[in-house]
């Protein structure tokens, strides 16, 4: 569709955001979310983001017209993570070594402890905490993404935070949640 400017020239209506520009602006946030969801597995996080972006790319014309393509893509990422967890085989390789990642974190020990504690939570509990506290989503938004009831999100959040407090202590858990929620 074209519009006519006040000078009589035809001007093309701006189209949907360019997919490479979208990835450039949102890719880092998606990777951070995936990193938290995977409990600090940078390689798996990259794979999940790549798979989620591949799914979004296929439908980009439609998705780019949505009110919130970023939110939609975040939902695709979380669902990709959850489906990956369901289909993963018993050939899992467990390690206590996290990859070296440059971070400007004032408390790297807390960060590593937090990632380990997150990694010990069930996948859906981890997804609830990441969406609620790191992505700052409401209970209702989190419920919609995870296809749970609001009550289920609240109870999973409460239980997961209790487990985190058991692992980290109340002060460390509150410090970590508040740092990332703000």
XYZ file of C-alpha atoms in Angstrom:
182
model
C 0.000 0.000 0.000
C 1.260 3.476 -0.808
C 0.533 6.827 0.730
C 0.625 10.190 -1.000
C 2.735 12.824 0.719
C 1.691 16.459 1.015
C 3.880 17.204 -2.011
C 1.963 14.650 -4.096
C 4.798 12.069 -4.161
C 3.953 8.433 -3.544
C 5.682 7.037 -0.471
C 5.770 3.320 0.302
C 4.228 2.345 3.626
C 6.879 1.034 5.999
C 6.941 -2.752 5.945
C 7.455 -5.182 8.767
C 10.729 -5.050 10.674
C 13.576 -6.719 8.834
C 14.377 -10.150 10.327
C 18.169 -9.580 10.523
C 17.535 -6.257 12.285
C 15.147 -7.997 14.687
C 17.753 -10.671 15.466
C 20.437 -8.021 15.946
C 18.266 -6.141 18.423
C 16.822 -9.138 20.340
C 19.401 -11.902 19.905
C 21.444 -11.083 22.978
C 18.348 -11.039 25.231
C 17.194 -14.366 23.786
C 20.616 -15.883 24.410
C 20.628 -14.623 28.006
C 17.220 -16.175 28.616
C 18.293 -19.459 27.023
C 21.480 -19.456 29.108
C 19.413 -19.153 32.289
C 16.929 -21.784 31.149
C 19.710 -24.277 30.436
C 21.342 -23.697 33.807
C 24.433 -22.132 32.255
C 25.023 -24.402 29.250
C 26.186 -21.832 26.697
C 26.325 -24.283 23.788
C 22.825 -25.604 24.386
C 21.591 -22.027 24.859
C 23.007 -21.076 21.447
C 21.390 -24.145 19.877
C 18.011 -23.325 21.426
C 18.152 -19.711 20.255
C 19.126 -20.815 16.753
C 16.276 -23.337 16.639
C 13.753 -20.799 17.983
C 14.866 -18.145 15.492
C 14.620 -20.716 12.700
C 11.009 -21.402 13.668
C 10.260 -17.677 13.810
C 11.980 -16.986 10.471
C 9.720 -19.428 8.647
C 6.662 -17.417 9.760
C 8.329 -13.979 9.964
C 5.888 -12.214 7.621
C 2.995 -13.046 9.946
C 4.934 -12.734 13.218
C 6.409 -9.340 12.309
C 2.888 -7.917 12.096
C 2.044 -8.922 15.672
C 1.874 -6.294 18.392
C 4.806 -7.941 20.184
C 7.041 -10.091 17.942
C 9.680 -10.102 20.713
C 7.253 -11.639 23.191
C 6.161 -14.197 20.625
C 9.783 -15.127 19.930
C 10.471 -15.414 23.672
C 7.537 -17.825 23.922
C 8.916 -19.880 21.025
C 12.285 -20.015 22.825
C 10.753 -21.247 26.089
C 8.662 -23.851 24.264
C 11.755 -24.968 22.346
C 13.585 -25.389 25.657
C 10.734 -27.355 27.223
C 10.360 -29.647 24.198
C 14.133 -30.191 24.150
C 14.001 -31.250 27.797
C 11.209 -33.739 27.032
C 12.984 -35.381 24.094
C 16.503 -35.462 25.539
C 17.868 -38.989 25.772
C 19.667 -40.645 28.647
C 22.972 -39.894 26.884
C 23.203 -36.679 28.880
C 26.690 -35.695 29.973
C 26.683 -34.140 33.424
C 29.496 -31.776 34.346
C 30.213 -29.387 37.176
C 32.278 -27.093 34.944
C 30.642 -24.015 33.494
C 32.009 -22.453 30.324
C 34.135 -19.348 30.602
C 31.950 -16.365 29.860
C 33.036 -12.778 30.301
C 30.601 -11.010 32.615
C 30.621 -7.655 34.302
C 29.062 -9.191 37.406
C 30.106 -7.756 40.760
C 29.540 -11.139 42.451
C 30.629 -13.985 40.138
C 30.487 -16.566 42.948
C 26.802 -15.791 43.521
C 26.176 -16.009 39.778
C 27.755 -19.465 39.538
C 25.907 -20.665 42.615
C 22.656 -19.297 41.197
C 23.207 -21.040 37.855
C 23.939 -24.345 39.609
C 20.818 -24.000 41.756
C 18.713 -23.131 38.685
C 20.176 -26.149 36.891
C 18.951 -28.439 39.660
C 15.331 -27.299 39.339
C 12.898 -29.149 37.095
C 12.719 -27.542 33.644
C 9.243 -26.090 34.062
C 10.056 -24.584 37.491
C 13.194 -23.056 36.007
C 11.176 -21.618 33.127
C 8.695 -20.090 35.601
C 11.476 -18.374 37.581
C 13.290 -17.113 34.488
C 10.128 -15.688 32.944
C 8.782 -14.204 36.186
C 11.945 -12.718 37.662
C 14.540 -12.341 34.904
C 12.155 -11.482 32.091
C 9.865 -9.566 34.480
C 6.692 -11.112 33.108
C 3.431 -11.126 35.001
C 1.892 -14.309 36.378
C -0.683 -14.215 33.582
C 1.930 -13.736 30.830
C 4.033 -16.570 32.263
C 0.959 -18.797 32.457
C 0.133 -18.079 28.820
C 3.670 -18.828 27.627
C 3.894 -22.086 29.565
C 0.252 -23.048 29.001
C -0.394 -23.307 32.727
C -2.995 -21.762 34.970
C -2.092 -18.660 36.954
C -2.454 -20.753 40.116
C 0.040 -23.295 38.790
C 2.526 -20.512 37.988
C 2.173 -19.080 41.502
C 2.616 -22.463 43.191
C 5.549 -23.479 40.956
C 7.158 -20.103 41.578
C 6.698 -20.443 45.324
C 8.082 -23.998 45.423
C 10.998 -23.161 43.122
C 11.934 -20.105 45.190
C 11.755 -22.240 48.350
C 14.158 -24.741 46.759
C 16.452 -21.882 45.756
C 16.366 -20.529 49.319
C 17.252 -23.997 50.638
C 20.253 -24.123 48.295
C 21.387 -20.495 48.468
C 19.934 -19.160 51.691
C 17.263 -16.498 51.904
C 19.576 -13.494 51.590
C 21.413 -14.779 48.500
C 18.173 -15.773 46.794
C 16.556 -12.395 47.393
C 19.733 -10.615 46.257
C 19.854 -12.639 43.023
C 16.145 -12.223 42.278
C 16.158 -8.511 42.997
C 19.303 -7.911 40.929
C 17.790 -9.570 37.860
C 14.220 -8.420 38.307
C 15.107 -4.744 38.194
